[in-house]
CSV table of C-alpha atoms in Angstrom, one decimal:
chain,number,residue,atom,x,y,z
A,1,MET,CA,122.6,39.1,1.9
A,2,GLU,CA,123.5,36.0,3.0
A,3,ALA,CA,127.1,36.1,1.3
A,4,TYR,CA,127.6,39.3,3.2
A,5,LYS,CA,126.5,37.4,6.7
A,6,THR,CA,128.9,34.7,5.7
A,7,TRP,CA,131.9,36.9,5.4
A,8,VAL,CA,130.9,39.1,8.6
A,9,ARG,CA,131.2,36.0,10.8
A,10,ARG,CA,134.5,34.6,9.2
A,11,ASN,CA,136.2,37.8,9.6
A,12,LYS,CA,134.8,39.6,12.5
A,13,ASP,CA,138.0,40.5,14.6
A,14,TYR,CA,138.9,42.3,11.2
A,15,VAL,CA,135.4,43.9,10.6
A,16,HIS,CA,135.6,44.8,14.5
A,17,SER,CA,139.4,46.7,13.5
A,18,LEU,CA,137.9,48.5,10.5
A,19,GLU,CA,135.1,49.9,12.3
A,20,SER,CA,136.7,51.5,15.2
A,21,LEU,CA,139.1,53.1,13.0
A,22,ALA,CA,136.3,54.2,11.1
A,23,ASN,CA,134.6,55.7,14.1
A,24,GLY,CA,137.6,57.1,15.5
A,25,LEU,CA,138.5,59.1,12.3
A,26,THR,CA,135.5,60.7,12.3
A,27,TRP,CA,136.2,62.7,15.5
A,28,LEU,CA,138.8,64.4,13.1
A,29,LEU,CA,136.4,65.0,10.3
A,30,PRO,CA,136.3,69.0,9.1
A,31,GLU,CA,133.4,71.1,10.9
A,32,ARG,CA,133.0,68.5,13.6
A,33,PHE,CA,131.0,70.6,16.4
A,34,SER,CA,130.1,73.5,14.2
A,35,THR,CA,126.8,75.2,12.6
A,36,SER,CA,127.1,73.2,9.8
A,37,GLU,CA,128.0,69.2,11.0
A,38,ILE,CA,125.2,67.7,9.2
A,39,GLY,CA,127.2,66.0,6.9
A,40,PRO,CA,129.7,64.8,9.6
A,41,GLU,CA,127.1,63.3,11.7
A,42,ALA,CA,125.6,62.4,9.1
A,43,VAL,CA,128.5,59.9,8.3
A,44,THR,CA,128.7,59.1,11.8
A,45,ALA,CA,125.5,58.0,12.2
A,46,ILE,CA,125.3,55.7,9.0
A,47,LEU,CA,128.9,54.0,10.2
A,48,GLY,CA,127.3,53.4,13.6
A,49,ILE,CA,124.2,51.7,12.0
A,50,ILE,CA,126.3,49.8,9.7
A,51,THR,CA,128.2,48.8,12.8
A,52,ALA,CA,125.3,48.0,14.9
A,53,ILE,CA,124.1,45.6,11.9
A,54,ASN,CA,127.3,43.5,11.7
A,55,GLU,CA,126.9,43.2,15.6
A,56,HIS,CA,123.9,41.9,15.3
A,57,ILE,CA,125.0,39.2,12.5
A,58,ILE,CA,127.8,38.1,14.9
A,59,ASP,CA,125.4,37.6,17.8
A,60,THR,CA,122.9,35.9,15.9
A,61,ALA,CA,125.6,33.2,14.0
A,62,PRO,CA,124.1,29.8,14.5
A,63,SER,CA,126.8,27.9,17.0
A,64,GLU,CA,129.2,25.3,15.9
A,65,ARG,CA,127.8,22.6,17.8
A,66,HIS,CA,124.1,23.8,17.3
A,67,PRO,CA,123.4,24.7,13.8
A,68,GLY,CA,120.5,27.0,13.3
A,69,SER,CA,120.2,27.4,16.9
A,70,ALA,CA,120.4,30.9,16.8
A,71,ASP,CA,116.8,32.9,16.9
A,72,THR,CA,115.9,34.9,14.1
A,73,SER,CA,112.6,35.1,14.6
A,74,SER,CA,112.2,37.6,17.9
A,75,PHE,CA,112.1,41.0,16.7
A,76,PRO,CA,115.9,42.3,16.9
A,77,TYR,CA,115.1,44.9,19.9
A,78,GLY,CA,119.3,45.1,20.2
A,79,LEU,CA,119.5,46.4,16.7
A,80,CYS,CA,116.6,48.7,16.4
A,81,ILE,CA,118.0,50.5,20.2
A,82,SER,CA,121.6,50.8,18.3
A,83,ALA,CA,119.9,52.2,15.3
A,84,LEU,CA,118.0,54.6,17.3
A,85,LYS,CA,120.9,55.9,19.1
A,86,ASP,CA,123.1,56.2,16.5
A,87,LEU,CA,120.1,58.2,14.3
A,88,GLU,CA,119.3,60.3,17.1
A,89,THR,CA,122.2,63.1,17.2
A,90,LEU,CA,121.9,63.3,13.4
A,91,VAL,CA,118.0,64.5,14.6
A,92,GLU,CA,119.6,66.7,17.1
A,93,VAL,CA,122.1,68.3,14.4
A,94,VAL,CA,119.3,68.9,11.7
A,95,ALA,CA,116.7,69.8,14.0
A,96,GLU,CA,118.5,72.4,15.6
A,97,TYR,CA,120.1,73.4,12.3
A,98,TYR,CA,116.4,74.4,10.8
A,99,TYR,CA,113.8,74.8,14.0
A,100,GLY,CA,116.5,76.1,16.6
A,101,ASP,CA,115.5,75.3,19.9
A,102,LYS,CA,112.4,73.5,19.3
A,103,LYS,CA,114.9,70.5,18.4
A,104,TRP,CA,113.8,69.6,22.0
A,105,ASN,CA,110.9,68.3,20.3
A,106,PHE,CA,112.6,66.1,18.1
A,107,ILE,CA,114.3,64.7,20.7
A,108,ALA,CA,111.9,64.1,22.9
A,109,VAL,CA,110.0,62.1,20.1
A,110,THR,CA,113.2,60.1,19.5
A,111,GLU,CA,113.7,59.5,23.3
A,112,ALA,CA,109.4,57.8,23.7
A,113,ILE,CA,110.4,55.8,21.0
A,114,LYS,CA,113.3,54.1,22.5
A,115,VAL,CA,111.5,54.0,25.6
A,116,ILE,CA,109.2,52.1,24.0
A,117,VAL,CA,111.2,49.6,22.3
A,118,ARG,CA,113.3,49.4,25.7
A,119,LEU,CA,109.8,48.8,28.0
A,120,ALA,CA,108.9,46.3,25.1
A,121,LEU,CA,111.9,44.1,25.4
A,122,PHE,CA,111.7,44.5,29.2
A,123,ARG,CA,108.2,42.8,29.2
A,124,ASN,CA,109.6,40.2,26.4
A,125,SER,CA,112.4,39.2,28.5
A,126,GLY,CA,110.7,38.3,31.4
A,127,TYR,CA,111.8,41.4,33.0
A,128,LYS,CA,115.3,41.3,33.4
A,129,MET,CA,118.1,44.0,33.8
A,130,LEU,CA,118.7,45.7,30.5
A,131,LEU,CA,122.2,45.3,29.4
A,132,HIS,CA,123.3,48.5,27.6
A,133,GLY,CA,120.2,50.1,27.6
A,134,GLY,CA,118.9,46.9,25.6
A,135,GLU,CA,121.6,46.7,23.0
A,136,THR,CA,123.3,43.7,24.6
A,137,PRO,CA,120.7,40.7,25.2
A,138,ASN,CA,120.6,39.3,28.5
A,139,VAL,CA,120.6,35.5,28.2
A,140,GLU,CA,123.1,33.1,30.5
A,141,LYS,CA,125.6,30.6,28.3
A,142,ASP,CA,124.6,27.1,28.5
A,143,SER,CA,127.2,25.7,30.5
A,144,ASP,CA,126.6,21.9,29.3
A,145,ASP,CA,128.3,23.3,25.9
A,146,THR,CA,131.6,23.7,27.1
A,147,ASN,CA,131.5,20.6,29.0
A,148,SER,CA,129.8,18.2,26.3
A,149,GLN,CA,133.5,18.2,24.8
A,150,GLN,CA,134.5,16.0,27.3
A,151,ARG,CA,131.7,14.0,27.9
A,152,ILE,CA,130.5,10.4,26.6
A,153,GLY,CA,127.1,9.4,27.8
A,154,GLY,CA,127.1,11.6,30.6
A,155,PHE,CA,130.5,10.8,31.9
A,156,PRO,CA,133.9,12.1,31.6
A,157,GLY,CA,136.2,10.9,29.0
A,158,PRO,CA,139.6,10.4,29.1
A,159,GLY,CA,142.0,12.5,27.5
A,160,GLY,CA,140.5,15.7,29.1
A,161,HIS,CA,140.1,18.9,26.7
A,162,ASN,CA,144.0,18.8,25.7
A,163,GLY,CA,144.3,15.6,23.4
A,164,GLN,CA,141.8,13.8,21.5
A,165,ASN,CA,139.3,11.6,22.7
A,166,PRO,CA,139.8,7.7,21.6
A,167,LEU,CA,136.0,6.9,22.3
A,168,ALA,CA,134.8,9.7,20.0
A,169,PHE,CA,136.2,8.0,17.2
A,170,GLU,CA,134.9,5.2,17.7
A,171,GLY,CA,131.4,6.4,18.6
A,172,ARG,CA,131.2,8.6,15.3
A,173,ALA,CA,131.8,4.9,13.6
A,174,LEU,CA,129.0,3.8,15.4
A,175,SER,CA,126.8,6.3,14.6
A,176,ALA,CA,127.6,6.3,11.0
A,177,LEU,CA,127.2,2.5,10.9
A,178,SER,CA,123.7,3.0,12.7
A,179,ARG,CA,122.4,5.9,9.8
A,180,PHE,CA,123.5,3.6,7.4
A,181,GLY,CA,121.7,0.2,8.8
A,182,GLU,CA,118.5,3.1,9.0
A,183,ARG,CA,118.6,3.5,5.1
A,184,ALA,CA,119.1,0.4,3.5
A,185,ARG,CA,116.0,-0.8,5.7
A,186,ALA,CA,114.1,1.9,4.6
A,187,MET,CA,114.4,1.5,1.3
A,188,SER,CA,113.7,-2.1,1.7
A,189,ASP,CA,110.8,-1.5,4.0
A,190,PRO,CA,109.3,1.9,3.7
A,191,SER,CA,106.4,1.0,6.5
A,192,TRP,CA,109.3,0.8,9.0
A,193,ILE,CA,110.3,4.6,9.1
A,194,GLN,CA,106.4,5.3,10.3
A,195,ARG,CA,106.8,2.8,13.2
A,196,THR,CA,110.2,3.9,14.3
A,197,GLN,CA,109.4,7.3,13.9
A,198,GLN,CA,106.2,6.4,16.4
A,199,LEU,CA,109.1,4.4,18.5
A,200,ARG,CA,110.8,7.6,18.9
A,201,ALA,CA,108.1,9.5,19.9
A,202,ILE,CA,107.0,7.5,23.0
A,203,MET,CA,110.8,7.0,24.1
A,204,GLU,CA,112.0,10.4,23.4
A,205,PRO,CA,111.4,12.4,26.8
A,206,PRO,CA,109.0,15.9,26.0
A,207,THR,CA,110.8,18.9,25.3
A,208,SER,CA,111.2,21.2,28.7
A,209,ILE,CA,109.2,24.3,27.7
A,210,ILE,CA,110.6,27.6,29.9
A,211,LYS,CA,107.6,29.9,31.0
A,212,ARG,CA,108.7,33.4,30.3
A,213,PRO,CA,108.2,35.4,33.7
A,214,THR,CA,105.3,37.2,33.9
A,215,LEU,CA,104.5,40.2,35.8
A,216,SER,CA,102.0,38.5,38.0
A,217,MET,CA,104.7,35.8,38.7
A,218,ILE,CA,107.5,38.1,39.8
A,219,LEU,CA,104.8,40.1,42.1
A,220,SER,CA,104.0,36.7,43.4
A,221,GLU,CA,107.3,35.1,44.1
A,222,LYS,CA,109.0,38.1,44.9
A,223,GLY,CA,106.6,40.0,46.5
A,224,VAL,CA,107.7,43.8,47.4
A,225,ASN,CA,111.2,43.5,46.4
A,226,GLY,CA,109.9,42.3,42.7
A,227,ALA,CA,107.9,45.9,42.8
A,228,LEU,CA,110.8,47.8,43.5
A,229,PHE,CA,112.9,46.0,40.8
A,230,VAL,CA,110.6,46.1,38.2
A,231,LEU,CA,109.7,49.9,38.8
A,232,GLY,CA,113.7,51.0,39.2
A,233,GLU,CA,114.1,49.5,35.7
A,234,ILE,CA,111.3,51.5,34.2
A,235,LEU,CA,112.7,54.7,36.3
A,236,PHE,CA,116.1,53.8,34.5
A,237,ILE,CA,114.4,53.7,31.1
A,238,THR,CA,112.1,56.6,31.6
A,239,ARG,CA,114.8,58.8,33.1
A,240,PRO,CA,116.5,60.3,29.6
A,241,LEU,CA,112.9,61.2,28.4
A,242,ILE,CA,111.9,63.0,31.9
A,243,TYR,CA,115.0,64.9,31.6
A,244,VAL,CA,113.8,66.3,28.4
A,245,LEU,CA,110.4,66.9,28.9
A,246,LEU,CA,111.8,68.9,31.8
A,247,ILE,CA,114.2,70.7,29.5
A,248,ARG,CA,111.1,71.6,27.1
A,249,ARG,CA,109.6,73.0,30.1
A,250,TYR,CA,112.5,74.9,32.5
A,251,GLY,CA,115.3,75.2,29.6
A,252,ILE,CA,118.7,73.5,29.2
A,253,ARG,CA,120.4,76.3,31.7
A,254,ALA,CA,118.0,75.3,34.7
A,255,TRP,CA,119.0,73.6,37.5
A,256,ILE,CA,115.4,71.5,37.7
A,257,PRO,CA,115.6,69.2,34.9
A,258,TRP,CA,119.4,68.5,36.2
A,259,PHE,CA,118.3,67.7,39.8
A,260,LEU,CA,115.4,66.0,38.9
A,261,SER,CA,117.2,63.8,36.2
A,262,LEU,CA,119.9,63.0,39.2
A,263,SER,CA,117.4,62.3,41.6
A,264,VAL,CA,115.6,59.6,39.6
A,265,ASP,CA,118.3,57.8,38.8
A,266,PHE,CA,119.5,57.9,42.5
A,267,ILE,CA,115.6,56.3,43.5
A,268,GLY,CA,115.8,53.6,40.6
A,269,PHE,CA,119.1,53.1,42.0
A,270,GLY,CA,117.7,53.1,45.3
A,271,PHE,CA,115.7,50.1,44.5
A,272,LEU,CA,117.7,47.8,42.8
A,273,SER,CA,120.3,48.2,45.3
A,274,HIS,CA,117.9,47.1,48.2
A,275,VAL,CA,116.6,44.0,45.9
A,276,THR,CA,119.9,42.8,45.5
A,277,ASN,CA,121.1,43.5,49.2
A,278,SER,CA,121.9,39.9,50.7
A,279,GLY,CA,122.0,41.6,53.9
A,280,THR,CA,118.0,41.9,54.1
A,281,VAL,CA,115.4,40.2,56.0
A,282,GLU,CA,113.6,38.2,53.1
A,283,ARG,CA,116.8,37.1,51.2
A,284,ASP,CA,113.9,34.3,49.3
A,285,GLN,CA,112.7,37.3,47.8
A,286,ASN,CA,115.9,38.9,46.7
A,287,PHE,CA,117.5,39.3,43.1
A,288,HIS,CA,120.5,37.8,42.7
A,289,LEU,CA,122.4,39.5,39.7
A,290,SER,CA,124.5,37.4,37.3
A,291,ALA,CA,128.2,38.4,36.1
A,292,PHE,CA,127.1,40.3,33.2
A,293,GLU,CA,124.2,42.5,35.3
A,294,LYS,CA,126.7,43.2,38.1
A,295,ASP,CA,129.0,45.0,35.2
A,296,GLU,CA,125.7,46.6,34.6
A,297,VAL,CA,125.2,47.9,37.2
A,298,LYS,CA,129.1,48.8,37.6
A,299,ARG,CA,128.2,51.0,34.0
A,300,ARG,CA,125.4,52.6,35.8
A,301,LYS,CA,127.8,54.2,38.2
A,302,LEU,CA,130.0,55.2,35.9
A,303,LEU,CA,126.9,57.3,33.8
A,304,TRP,CA,126.6,59.5,36.5
A,305,ALA,CA,129.9,61.3,36.0
A,306,LEU,CA,127.7,62.5,32.9
A,307,TYR,CA,126.1,64.5,35.1
A,308,LEU,CA,129.6,67.2,35.2
A,309,MET,CA,128.9,67.6,31.8
A,310,ARG,CA,126.0,68.3,31.8
A,311,GLU,CA,124.4,72.5,31.8
A,312,PRO,CA,124.3,74.0,34.1
A,313,PHE,CA,127.0,72.4,36.1
A,314,PHE,CA,129.1,72.4,32.8
A,315,GLY,CA,129.1,75.9,32.3
A,316,LYS,CA,129.4,76.8,36.0
A,317,TYR,CA,132.1,74.6,37.1
A,318,THR,CA,133.5,71.7,34.7
A,319,ARG,CA,134.4,74.0,32.3
A,320,GLN,CA,136.2,76.5,33.9
A,321,LYS,CA,138.1,73.7,35.2
A,322,LEU,CA,138.8,72.7,31.9
A,323,GLU,CA,140.1,75.8,30.5
A,324,GLY,CA,142.1,76.1,33.6
A,325,THR,CA,143.9,73.3,33.0
A,326,GLU,CA,144.4,74.3,28.9
A,327,ARG,CA,145.9,77.9,30.2
A,328,LEU,CA,147.9,75.7,32.6
A,329,LEU,CA,149.6,72.8,30.0
A,330,GLU,CA,149.5,75.4,27.2
A,331,PRO,CA,153.2,76.3,27.7
A,332,VAL,CA,153.9,73.0,27.4
A,333,PRO,CA,155.2,71.7,23.8
A,334,LEU,CA,153.0,69.2,22.3
A,335,ILE,CA,151.2,68.2,25.5
A,336,GLY,CA,149.2,72.0,25.6
A,337,THR,CA,148.4,71.0,22.2
A,338,LEU,CA,147.1,68.2,22.9
A,339,THR,CA,145.5,69.3,26.0
A,340,GLY,CA,144.0,72.1,23.6
A,341,LYS,CA,142.5,69.8,21.2
A,342,ILE,CA,141.2,67.4,24.0
A,343,VAL,CA,139.4,70.6,25.9
A,344,GLU,CA,137.9,71.4,22.5
A,345,LEU,CA,136.5,68.4,21.4
A,346,ILE,CA,135.1,68.1,25.3
A,347,ILE,CA,133.4,71.1,24.9
A,348,GLY,CA,132.3,70.6,21.6
A,349,ALA,CA,130.6,67.3,22.6
A,350,GLN,CA,128.9,68.6,26.0
A,351,THR,CA,127.2,70.6,23.3
A,352,ARG,CA,125.2,67.5,22.2
A,353,TYR,CA,122.6,66.4,24.3
A,354,THR,CA,122.9,62.8,22.8
A,355,TYR,CA,126.1,62.7,23.5
A,356,MET,CA,126.0,63.3,27.1
A,357,SER,CA,122.7,61.6,27.9
A,358,GLY,CA,123.3,58.4,28.9
A,359,SER,CA,120.6,57.1,27.3
């Protein structure tokens, strides 16, 4: 396993290219979106899980300047969520093939598991915004590593980043001589090691421990804004499960699940917009989003477009527009054929909840 991890980390660009090619070819598999598509979906799910594992291996690679710095002790929430998303489509296909409309029971169980994992990640991360549904860790990059290559003893070194720093060689030589002297002294006087370790323990400052924010800390520091932020994230996490439970109750072609799901999205996003709005009176209680979190907000807005692809809106409006465009472009050579294939794929993908769920 370690040999495979090393190979993936050394050839990550090659691995990404192969994964993109394989995932793209799965859309051209025969019997895709037919009644007997268990085989193609199983292939797609396996490829998706392999991709998730490779991404986890790459993301957990120790940095070059800090070997062993990757945190492998924590639970791999991102990998777990990615695997669940890949398996969910296969669960839907198999359940529909054997149980028909009762597939929503199995989809609801899968969504409930994802909700539990995401809520655990939300709490474990210190109530930070989930990026890509929890698949991407919400961590801030340490800027010290990018600047430390140009610094010696905390001061900028000559040479910048375009050339070698002449003082770096002197520092390395002094460090090597110091280690050689320590080893020689340890061989001649074993008790010197213990005295040195005690001296270092006294001289070195204690390691700072960063406390993970708790819910009570957020509520006490941010007040109502903290509660609204947490509630907005919980609504975003639980919205897919609410949607599936409403479909089980009213049916896929009813407007109630569609409208209520959209309402939950709007309410949750409204909470988020309120607590991050710099124009409010209590600015000290606002949440300041990082660049990654701002991108996540944009991504969530784009997910609203999926409501155009969900029943009953799709059957009443979107499908008619797609078929009209197909008929209009059908006489055009090549473009008409390509348009027909695209419309066919869109209509086929729309029949799968997992492709249009946005979860």
